[in-house]
PDB file of C-alpha atoms in Angstrom:
ATOM      1  CA  PRO K   1     132.680 142.977  95.985  1.00  0.00           C
ATOM      2  CA  PHE K   2     133.188 139.231  95.549  1.00  0.00           C
ATOM      3  CA  ILE K   3     132.757 138.493  99.276  1.00  0.00           C
ATOM      4  CA  ILE K   4     129.749 140.813  99.527  1.00  0.00           C
ATOM      5  CA  GLY K   5     128.067 139.182  96.535  1.00  0.00           C
ATOM      6  CA  LEU K   6     128.775 135.708  97.929  1.00  0.00           C
ATOM      7  CA  LEU K   7     127.338 136.585 101.351  1.00  0.00           C
ATOM      8  CA  ILE K   8     124.205 138.107  99.794  1.00  0.00           C
ATOM      9  CA  ASN K   9     123.583 134.943  97.748  1.00  0.00           C
ATOM     10  CA  ILE K  10     124.125 132.696 100.775  1.00  0.00           C
ATOM     11  CA  LEU K  11     121.715 134.841 102.790  1.00  0.00           C
ATOM     12  CA  LEU K  12     119.067 134.574 100.057  1.00  0.00           C
ATOM     13  CA  ILE K  13     119.473 130.784  99.971  1.00  0.00           C
ATOM     14  CA  ILE K  14     119.174 130.507 103.757  1.00  0.00           C
ATOM     15  CA  LEU K  15     116.055 132.694 103.829  1.00  0.00           C
ATOM     16  CA  GLY K  16     114.436 130.797 100.949  1.00  0.00           C
ATOM     17  CA  ARG K  17     111.874 128.442 102.467  1.00  0.00           C
ATOM     18  CA  GLU K  18     111.881 125.977  99.579  1.00  0.00           C
ATOM     19  CA  ILE K  19     115.671 125.808  99.223  1.00  0.00           C
ATOM     20  CA  SER K  20     117.570 123.234 101.260  1.00  0.00           C
ATOM     21  CA  PHE K  21     121.002 124.256 102.513  1.00  0.00           C
ATOM     22  CA  GLY K  22     122.983 121.505 104.213  1.00  0.00           C
ATOM     23  CA  GLY K  23     126.495 120.271 104.848  1.00  0.00           C
ATOM     24  CA  HIS K  24     127.131 119.307 101.217  1.00  0.00           C
ATOM     25  CA  GLU K  25     126.460 122.851 100.052  1.00  0.00           C
ATOM     26  CA  VAL K  26     128.775 124.240 102.753  1.00  0.00           C
ATOM     27  CA  VAL K  27     131.599 122.020 101.477  1.00  0.00           C
ATOM     28  CA  ARG K  28     131.043 123.275  97.929  1.00  0.00           C
ATOM     29  CA  ILE K  29     131.023 126.922  99.048  1.00  0.00           C
ATOM     30  CA  ILE K  30     134.299 126.409 100.935  1.00  0.00           C
ATOM     31  CA  PHE K  31     135.865 124.931  97.818  1.00  0.00           C
ATOM     32  CA  PHE K  32     134.531 127.756  95.685  1.00  0.00           C
ATOM     33  CA  VAL K  33     135.896 130.439  98.034  1.00  0.00           C
ATOM     34  CA  PHE K  34     139.267 128.685  98.178  1.00  0.00           C
ATOM     35  CA  SER K  35     139.529 128.415  94.371  1.00  0.00           C
ATOM     36  CA  ALA K  36     138.459 132.053  93.974  1.00  0.00           C
ATOM     37  CA  PHE K  37     141.115 133.111  96.487  1.00  0.00           C
ATOM     38  CA  LEU K  38     143.792 131.239  94.507  1.00  0.00           C
ATOM     39  CA  PHE K  39     142.604 132.693  91.206  1.00  0.00           C
ATOM     40  CA  PHE K  40     142.337 136.314  92.346  1.00  0.00           C
ATOM     41  CA  SER K  41     145.694 136.105  94.135  1.00  0.00           C
ATOM     42  CA  LEU K  42     147.268 134.755  90.952  1.00  0.00           C
ATOM     43  CA  GLN K  43     145.792 137.607  88.907  1.00  0.00           C
ATOM     44  CA  ILE K  44     147.151 140.212  91.311  1.00  0.00           C
ATOM     45  CA  PHE K  45     150.645 138.706  91.303  1.00  0.00           C
ATOM     46  CA  ILE K  46     150.650 138.423  87.492  1.00  0.00           C
ATOM     47  CA  PHE K  47     149.848 142.142  87.219  1.00  0.00           C
ATOM     48  CA  TYR K  48     152.558 142.921  89.800  1.00  0.00           C
ATOM     49  CA  LEU K  49     155.036 140.852  87.812  1.00  0.00           C
ATOM     50  CA  ILE K  50     154.216 142.653  84.574  1.00  0.00           C
ATOM     51  CA  SER K  51     154.482 146.049  86.296  1.00  0.00           C
ATOM     52  CA  SER K  52     157.883 145.144  87.720  1.00  0.00           C
ATOM     53  CA  PHE K  53     159.374 144.921  84.220  1.00  0.00           C
ATOM     54  CA  SER K  54     158.289 148.377  83.091  1.00  0.00           C
ATOM     55  CA  SER K  55     157.877 151.844  84.527  1.00  0.00           C
ATOM     56  CA  SER K  56     155.345 152.765  81.851  1.00  0.00           C
ATOM     57  CA  PRO K  57     151.689 152.192  82.876  1.00  0.00           C
ATOM     58  CA  ASN K  58     150.622 152.089  79.211  1.00  0.00           C
ATOM     59  CA  PHE K  59     153.138 149.367  78.402  1.00  0.00           C
ATOM     60  CA  SER K  60     152.108 147.350  81.465  1.00  0.00           C
ATOM     61  CA  LEU K  61     148.454 147.674  80.471  1.00  0.00           C
ATOM     62  CA  LEU K  62     149.273 146.532  76.927  1.00  0.00           C
ATOM     63  CA  ILE K  63     151.168 143.452  78.163  1.00  0.00           C
ATOM     64  CA  SER K  64     148.413 142.646  80.661  1.00  0.00           C
ATOM     65  CA  THR K  65     145.828 142.779  77.873  1.00  0.00           C
ATOM     66  CA  PHE K  66     147.972 140.505  75.706  1.00  0.00           C
ATOM     67  CA  VAL K  67     148.362 137.999  78.560  1.00  0.00           C
ATOM     68  CA  TRP K  68     144.616 138.041  79.206  1.00  0.00           C
ATOM     69  CA  ILE K  69     143.803 137.470  75.507  1.00  0.00           C
ATOM     70  CA  THR K  70     146.350 134.630  75.346  1.00  0.00           C
ATOM     71  CA  PHE K  71     145.002 132.809  78.404  1.00  0.00           C
ATOM     72  CA  VAL K  72     141.297 133.404  77.818  1.00  0.00           C
ATOM     73  CA  ILE K  73     140.928 133.312  74.014  1.00  0.00           C
ATOM     74  CA  ILE K  74     143.986 132.012  72.152  1.00  0.00           C
ATOM     75  CA  ILE K  75     144.925 128.967  74.265  1.00  0.00           C
ATOM     76  CA  PRO K  76     141.377 127.520  74.685  1.00  0.00           C
ATOM     77  CA  ASN K  77     140.426 127.943  71.018  1.00  0.00           C
ATOM     78  CA  THR K  78     143.749 126.560  69.827  1.00  0.00           C
ATOM     79  CA  THR K  79     143.473 123.502  72.061  1.00  0.00           C
ATOM     80  CA  TRP K  80     140.027 122.604  70.708  1.00  0.00           C
ATOM     81  CA  ILE K  81     141.378 122.734  67.153  1.00  0.00           C
ATOM     82  CA  LEU K  82     144.362 120.644  68.265  1.00  0.00           C
ATOM     83  CA  ALA K  83     142.117 118.071  69.944  1.00  0.00           C
ATOM     84  CA  ARG K  84     140.033 117.676  66.778  1.00  0.00           C
ATOM     85  CA  ILE K  85     143.214 117.011  64.785  1.00  0.00           C
ATOM     86  CA  ILE K  86     144.760 114.567  67.280  1.00  0.00           C
ATOM     87  CA  ARG K  87     141.583 112.666  68.135  1.00  0.00           C
ATOM     88  CA  ASP K  88     139.236 112.722  65.202  1.00  0.00           C
ATOM     89  CA  VAL K  89     135.579 111.903  65.860  1.00  0.00           C
ATOM     90  CA  PRO K  90     133.423 110.611  62.980  1.00  0.00           C
ATOM     91  CA  THR K  91     130.273 112.525  62.103  1.00  0.00           C
ATOM     92  CA  LYS K  92     126.812 111.110  62.759  1.00  0.00           C
ATOM     93  CA  GLU K  93     126.326 110.713  59.008  1.00  0.00           C
ATOM     94  CA  HIS K  94     129.433 108.531  58.899  1.00  0.00           C
ATOM     95  CA  ILE K  95     128.096 106.441  61.787  1.00  0.00           C
ATOM     96  CA  VAL K  96     124.792 105.903  59.950  1.00  0.00           C
ATOM     97  CA  ARG K  97     126.587 104.850  56.743  1.00  0.00           C
ATOM     98  CA  THR K  98     128.843 102.487  58.692  1.00  0.00           C
ATOM     99  CA  GLU K  99     125.818 100.964  60.431  1.00  0.00           C
ATOM    100  CA  ASP K 100     124.106 100.313  57.079  1.00  0.00           C
ATOM    101  CA  ILE K 101     127.244  98.636  55.720  1.00  0.00           C
ATOM    102  CA  LEU K 102     127.593  96.445  58.806  1.00  0.00           C
ATOM    103  CA  LYS K 103     123.925  95.458  58.642  1.00  0.00           C
ATOM    104  CA  LYS K 104     124.340  94.228  55.074  1.00  0.00           C
ATOM    105  CA  GLY K 105     127.476  92.284  55.999  1.00  0.00           C
ATOM    106  CA  ASN K 106     126.370  90.765  59.313  1.00  0.00           C
ATOM    107  CA  ILE K 107     122.593  90.342  59.203  1.00  0.00           C
ATOM    108  CA  ASP K 108     121.088  87.248  57.614  1.00  0.00           C
ATOM    109  CA  PRO K 109     119.904  88.370  54.141  1.00  0.00           C
ATOM    110  CA  ASP K 110     117.095  85.799  54.307  1.00  0.00           C
ATOM    111  CA  CYS K 111     115.677  87.447  57.409  1.00  0.00           C
ATOM    112  CA  ASN K 112     112.222  88.743  56.507  1.00  0.00           C
ATOM    113  CA  TRP K 113     111.291  91.777  58.583  1.00  0.00           C
ATOM    114  CA  GLY K 114     107.573  91.301  58.030  1.00  0.00           C
ATOM    115  CA  TRP K 115     105.396  90.641  61.061  1.00  0.00           C
ATOM    116  CA  ASN K 116     102.188  88.699  61.297  1.00  0.00           C
ATOM    117  CA  SER K 117      99.835  89.787  64.075  1.00  0.00           C
ATOM    118  CA  VAL K 118      98.613  86.182  64.411  1.00  0.00           C
ATOM    119  CA  TRP K 119     102.002  85.266  65.904  1.00  0.00           C
ATOM    120  CA  LYS K 120     101.112  87.185  69.039  1.00  0.00           C
ATOM    121  CA  ARG K 121      98.463  84.578  69.890  1.00  0.00           C
ATOM    122  CA  GLU K 122     100.682  81.515  69.637  1.00  0.00           C
ATOM    123  CA  ALA K 123     103.981  80.155  70.943  1.00  0.00           C
ATOM    124  CA  PRO K 124     107.103  81.457  69.238  1.00  0.00           C
ATOM    125  CA  ASN K 125     108.021  79.453  66.150  1.00  0.00           C
ATOM    126  CA  PRO K 126     111.385  79.333  64.329  1.00  0.00           C
ATOM    127  CA  ARG K 127     110.291  82.287  62.217  1.00  0.00           C
ATOM    128  CA  ILE K 128     109.788  84.421  65.324  1.00  0.00           C
ATOM    129  CA  TYR K 129     113.103  83.335  66.826  1.00  0.00           C
ATOM    130  CA  ASN K 130     114.784  84.356  63.581  1.00  0.00           C
ATOM    131  CA  LEU K 131     113.151  87.782  63.723  1.00  0.00           C
ATOM    132  CA  ALA K 132     114.157  88.225  67.359  1.00  0.00           C
ATOM    133  CA  SER K 133     117.740  87.297  66.478  1.00  0.00           C
ATOM    134  CA  CYS K 134     117.734  89.880  63.693  1.00  0.00           C
ATOM    135  CA  PHE K 135     116.476  92.595  66.041  1.00  0.00           C
ATOM    136  CA  ASP K 136     119.139  91.711  68.607  1.00  0.00           C
ATOM    137  CA  LYS K 137     121.948  91.785  66.040  1.00  0.00           C
ATOM    138  CA  VAL K 138     120.874  95.178  64.731  1.00  0.00           C
ATOM    139  CA  ASP K 139     120.600  96.468  68.293  1.00  0.00           C
ATOM    140  CA  GLU K 140     124.077  95.150  69.160  1.00  0.00           C
ATOM    141  CA  LEU K 141     125.617  96.730  66.055  1.00  0.00           C
ATOM    142  CA  HIS K 142     123.970 100.060  66.808  1.00  0.00           C
ATOM    143  CA  ASN K 143     125.039 100.014  70.467  1.00  0.00           C
ATOM    144  CA  ASN K 144     128.650  99.117  69.640  1.00  0.00           C
ATOM    145  CA  LEU K 145     128.921 101.895  67.067  1.00  0.00           C
ATOM    146  CA  PHE K 146     127.334 104.434  69.399  1.00  0.00           C
ATOM    147  CA  LEU K 147     129.581 103.334  72.280  1.00  0.00           C
ATOM    148  CA  GLU K 148     132.660 103.796  70.109  1.00  0.00           C
ATOM    149  CA  TYR K 149     131.413 107.214  68.964  1.00  0.00           C
ATOM    150  CA  ARG K 150     130.658 108.274  72.552  1.00  0.00           C
ATOM    151  CA  ASN K 151     134.068 107.203  73.855  1.00  0.00           C
ATOM    152  CA  LYS K 152     135.864 109.041  71.051  1.00  0.00           C
ATOM    153  CA  LEU K 153     133.810 112.159  71.741  1.00  0.00           C
ATOM    154  CA  PHE K 154     134.600 111.982  75.458  1.00  0.00           C
ATOM    155  CA  ASN K 155     138.311 111.440  74.749  1.00  0.00           C
ATOM    156  CA  GLN K 156     138.434 114.392  72.350  1.00  0.00           C
ATOM    157  CA  THR K 157     136.663 116.688  74.815  1.00  0.00           C
ATOM    158  CA  GLU K 158     138.864 115.644  77.725  1.00  0.00           C
ATOM    159  CA  LEU K 159     142.019 116.140  75.672  1.00  0.00           C
ATOM    160  CA  ALA K 160     140.922 119.682  74.834  1.00  0.00           C
ATOM    161  CA  ILE K 161     140.058 120.350  78.490  1.00  0.00           C
ATOM    162  CA  ASN K 162     143.384 118.967  79.726  1.00  0.00           C
ATOM    163  CA  ILE K 163     145.400 121.098  77.305  1.00  0.00           C
ATOM    164  CA  SER K 164     143.368 124.269  77.848  1.00  0.00           C
ATOM    165  CA  SER K 165     143.764 123.782  81.617  1.00  0.00           C
ATOM    166  CA  ILE K 166     147.291 125.078  81.123  1.00  0.00           C
ATOM    167  CA  SER K 167     145.586 128.464  81.214  1.00  0.00           C
ATOM    168  CA  PRO K 168     144.891 129.427  84.856  1.00  0.00           C
ATOM    169  CA  TYR K 169     141.655 131.068  83.757  1.00  0.00           C
ATOM    170  CA  TYR K 170     140.329 127.819  82.351  1.00  0.00           C
ATOM    171  CA  SER K 171     141.655 125.800  85.286  1.00  0.00           C
ATOM    172  CA  PHE K 172     139.546 128.053  87.481  1.00  0.00           C
ATOM    173  CA  LYS K 173     136.564 127.601  85.158  1.00  0.00           C
ATOM    174  CA  PHE K 174     136.774 123.786  85.101  1.00  0.00           C
ATOM    175  CA  LEU K 175     137.425 123.671  88.848  1.00  0.00           C
ATOM    176  CA  ASN K 176     134.197 125.545  89.523  1.00  0.00           C
ATOM    177  CA  GLU K 177     132.288 123.327  87.094  1.00  0.00           C
ATOM    178  CA  LYS K 178     133.370 120.329  89.149  1.00  0.00           C
ATOM    179  CA  VAL K 179     132.599 122.012  92.472  1.00  0.00           C
ATOM    180  CA  SER K 180     129.160 123.173  91.328  1.00  0.00           C
ATOM    181  CA  ASN K 181     128.528 119.834  89.562  1.00  0.00           C
ATOM    182  CA  ASN K 182     127.893 121.518  86.242  1.00  0.00           C
ATOM    183  CA  GLY K 183     129.153 121.636  82.661  1.00  0.00           C
ATOM    184  CA  TYR K 184     130.913 118.771  80.879  1.00  0.00           C
ATOM    185  CA  TYR K 185     131.792 116.871  84.045  1.00  0.00           C
ATOM    186  CA  LYS K 186     128.172 116.859  85.204  1.00  0.00           C
ATOM    187  CA  PHE K 187     127.017 115.623  81.790  1.00  0.00           C
ATOM    188  CA  LYS K 188     129.575 112.803  81.638  1.00  0.00           C
ATOM    189  CA  ASP K 189     129.010 111.688  85.216  1.00  0.00           C
ATOM    190  CA  PHE K 190     125.228 111.772  84.789  1.00  0.00           C
ATOM    191  CA  TYR K 191     125.412 109.932  81.460  1.00  0.00           C
ATOM    192  CA  LEU K 192     127.609 107.133  82.841  1.00  0.00           C
ATOM    193  CA  ASN K 193     125.312 106.749  85.855  1.00  0.00           C
ATOM    194  CA  LEU K 194     122.330 106.576  83.506  1.00  0.00           C
ATOM    195  CA  SER K 195     124.035 103.956  81.296  1.00  0.00           C
ATOM    196  CA  ASN K 196     124.730 101.860  84.374  1.00  0.00           C
ATOM    197  CA  TYR K 197     121.093 102.166  85.449  1.00  0.00           C
ATOM    198  CA  VAL K 198     119.913 100.908  82.038  1.00  0.00           C
ATOM    199  CA  LEU K 199     121.960  97.715  82.525  1.00  0.00           C
ATOM    200  CA  ILE K 200     120.553  97.265  86.038  1.00  0.00           C
ATOM    201  CA  PHE K 201     117.008  97.753  84.744  1.00  0.00           C
ATOM    202  CA  LYS K 202     117.534  95.221  81.927  1.00  0.00           C
ATOM    203  CA  ASN K 203     118.841  92.660  84.411  1.00  0.00           C
ATOM    204  CA  PHE K 204     115.797  93.293  86.582  1.00  0.00           C
ATOM    205  CA  ILE K 205     113.442  92.624  83.650  1.00  0.00           C
ATOM    206  CA  ASN K 206     115.265  89.416  82.743  1.00  0.00           C
ATOM    207  CA  SER K 207     115.250  88.165  86.331  1.00  0.00           C
ATOM    208  CA  ARG K 208     111.504  88.793  86.690  1.00  0.00           C
ATOM    209  CA  ASP K 209     110.836  87.132  83.359  1.00  0.00           C
ATOM    210  CA  ASN K 210     112.823  84.029  84.359  1.00  0.00           C
ATOM    211  CA  GLU K 211     110.676  83.652  87.490  1.00  0.00           C
ATOM    212  CA  ASP K 212     107.482  83.410  85.411  1.00  0.00           C
ATOM    213  CA  GLN K 213     106.908  79.813  84.288  1.00  0.00           C
ATOM    214  CA  ALA K 214     104.202  80.933  81.844  1.00  0.00           C
ATOM    215  CA  SER K 215     106.602  83.157  79.916  1.00  0.00           C
ATOM    216  CA  TYR K 216     108.306  82.094  76.699  1.00  0.00           C
ATOM    217  CA  HIS K 217     111.426  84.003  77.894  1.00  0.00           C
ATOM    218  CA  LEU K 218     111.905  85.604  74.497  1.00  0.00           C
ATOM    219  CA  ILE K 219     113.000  89.200  75.017  1.00  0.00           C
ATOM    220  CA  PHE K 220     114.332  91.255  72.140  1.00  0.00           C
ATOM    221  CA  ASN K 221     114.622  94.914  71.275  1.00  0.00           C
ATOM    222  CA  HIS K 222     111.129  95.720  70.090  1.00  0.00           C
ATOM    223  CA  LYS K 223     108.750  96.963  72.762  1.00  0.00           C
ATOM    224  CA  TYR K 224     105.573  96.182  70.778  1.00  0.00           C
ATOM    225  CA  LEU K 225     106.500  92.751  69.393  1.00  0.00           C
ATOM    226  CA  CYS K 226     108.286  91.066  72.273  1.00  0.00           C
ATOM    227  CA  GLU K 227     105.568  91.774  74.854  1.00  0.00           C
ATOM    228  CA  ALA K 228     103.657  88.647  73.727  1.00  0.00           C
ATOM    229  CA  PHE K 229     106.578  86.366  74.507  1.00  0.00           C
ATOM    230  CA  MET K 230     107.763  87.694  77.851  1.00  0.00           C
ATOM    231  CA  SER K 231     106.215  87.752  81.307  1.00  0.00           C
ATOM    232  CA  ARG K 232     103.038  89.796  81.682  1.00  0.00           C
ATOM    233  CA  LYS K 233     102.811  89.549  85.464  1.00  0.00           C
ATOM    234  CA  ASN K 234     102.396  92.753  87.419  1.00  0.00           C
ATOM    235  CA  VAL K 235     105.450  93.935  89.361  1.00  0.00           C
ATOM    236  CA  ASP K 236     105.378  95.824  92.629  1.00  0.00           C
ATOM    237  CA  LYS K 237     106.609  99.319  91.751  1.00  0.00           C
ATOM    238  CA  ASN K 238     108.625  99.403  94.974  1.00  0.00           C
ATOM    239  CA  LEU K 239     110.766  96.549  93.636  1.00  0.00           C
ATOM    240  CA  ILE K 240     111.676  98.365  90.427  1.00  0.00           C
ATOM    241  CA  PRO K 241     115.268  99.711  90.617  1.00  0.00           C
ATOM    242  CA  GLN K 242     115.272 103.472  91.036  1.00  0.00           C
ATOM    243  CA  PHE K 243     117.716 105.728  89.252  1.00  0.00           C
ATOM    244  CA  MET K 244     120.050 107.286  91.789  1.00  0.00           C
ATOM    245  CA  TYR K 245     122.532 109.963  90.789  1.00  0.00           C
ATOM    246  CA  ASP K 246     125.468 109.926  93.199  1.00  0.00           C
ATOM    247  CA  GLU K 247     126.994 113.397  93.434  1.00  0.00           C
ATOM    248  CA  LYS K 248     130.518 113.764  94.799  1.00  0.00           C
ATOM    249  CA  THR K 249     129.889 116.053  97.746  1.00  0.00           C
ATOM    250  CA  THR K 250     132.178 114.992 100.580  1.00  0.00           C
ATOM    251  CA  PHE K 251     135.378 116.902 101.291  1.00  0.00           C
ATOM    252  CA  ILE K 252     137.663 114.009 100.309  1.00  0.00           C
ATOM    253  CA  GLU K 253     135.722 113.289  97.115  1.00  0.00           C
ATOM    254  CA  LEU K 254     135.910 116.925  96.009  1.00  0.00           C
ATOM    255  CA  ILE K 255     139.653 117.049  96.701  1.00  0.00           C
ATOM    256  CA  LYS K 256     140.198 113.968  94.511  1.00  0.00           C
ATOM    257  CA  LEU K 257     137.912 115.356  91.813  1.00  0.00           C
ATOM    258  CA  CYS K 258     139.505 118.824  91.720  1.00  0.00           C
ATOM    259  CA  SER K 259     143.120 117.891  92.497  1.00  0.00           C
ATOM    260  CA  LYS K 260     144.404 118.531  88.965  1.00  0.00           C
ATOM    261  CA  GLU K 261     142.999 122.064  88.733  1.00  0.00           C
ATOM    262  CA  ILE K 262     144.118 122.946  92.275  1.00  0.00           C
ATOM    263  CA  ILE K 263     147.673 121.761  91.508  1.00  0.00           C
ATOM    264  CA  ILE K 264     147.729 123.832  88.288  1.00  0.00           C
ATOM    265  CA  LEU K 265     146.548 127.000  90.051  1.00  0.00           C
ATOM    266  CA  LEU K 266     148.982 126.495  92.934  1.00  0.00           C
ATOM    267  CA  SER K 267     151.842 125.851  90.495  1.00  0.00           C
ATOM    268  CA  TRP K 268     151.033 129.050  88.606  1.00  0.00           C
ATOM    269  CA  LEU K 269     150.791 131.006  91.845  1.00  0.00           C
ATOM    270  CA  ILE K 270     154.095 129.698  93.219  1.00  0.00           C
ATOM    271  CA  GLY K 271     155.837 130.206  89.865  1.00  0.00           C
ATOM    272  CA  VAL K 272     154.637 133.798  89.494  1.00  0.00           C
ATOM    273  CA  ILE K 273     155.593 134.625  93.102  1.00  0.00           C
ATOM    274  CA  LEU K 274     159.112 133.240  92.511  1.00  0.00           C
ATOM    275  CA  LEU K 275     159.476 135.244  89.301  1.00  0.00           C
ATOM    276  CA  LEU K 276     158.211 138.340  91.117  1.00  0.00           C
ATOM    277  CA  PHE K 277     160.719 137.789  93.927  1.00  0.00           C
ATOM    278  CA  ILE K 278     163.567 137.412  91.404  1.00  0.00           C
ATOM    279  CA  SER K 279     162.399 140.508  89.574  1.00  0.00           C
ATOM    280  CA  PHE K 280     162.322 142.579  92.777  1.00  0.00           C
ATOM    281  CA  THR K 281     165.744 141.387  93.855  1.00  0.00           C
ATOM    282  CA  ARG K 282     167.413 142.088  90.494  1.00  0.00           C
ATOM    283  CA  TYR K 283     165.748 145.363  89.532  1.00  0.00           C
ATOM    284  CA  ASP K 284     164.732 148.479  91.378  1.00  0.00           C
ATOM    285  CA  VAL K 285     161.071 148.614  92.267  1.00  0.00           C
ATOM    286  CA  ARG K 286     159.590 151.253  90.006  1.00  0.00           C
TER     287      ARG K 286
END
């Protein structure tokens, strides 16, 4: 049934006129078939191993159900609780309170946040530079807090994933998320690529502004206020850096990306086969 379903889906993709099907997709399908073969083989050998210890079908079914519940429900849920205890992540409310405290302690209390529209028609004066400095400090505080929160959240999630990968069922799940470029790994990879693009885009804006002799070169984090003090020259849209999301699609890249899950599944498979061999050599096959 698995092979038939896979072939039907591949046939539908090939026949679809608006769906591209190239070498990258073939590599992913090969990886998916290989991981499915490992997983299904492991399941079969686990059931054989359980059956070898008992001549009662009811008892074997009971143990098989217990093993399935342990691997699919107990281990993953326990590991998420464990990860929250080991690597605590502050709530968003805590981040907001911390940001307010840091603002009061690090921002100049004499900084007046009022804005006079007349300032947009004149060169920046000390008052404007002070406002720009205040905006930049607030932006830096916010970014540092958010970066710390993001890294802690990533670390907590990855700890839970690493522990729950002990279960072959979840190793198979995370392996297919990587192969299909989906789930947590897709989100993290996409987010890091996007963060890198933001830095590239900021550098592009600064470089263009520095080339304009008529600009006051005062850029701060307020899209409506700083526009009067930075370059207003038009930019060729072809020169603007484009966001490119680099997916890991080559054979070598996928092997490196999925090596941990493949090793776990292979280790489980080899271990169960060895136990099954020992069981068959020590007991009569029932």
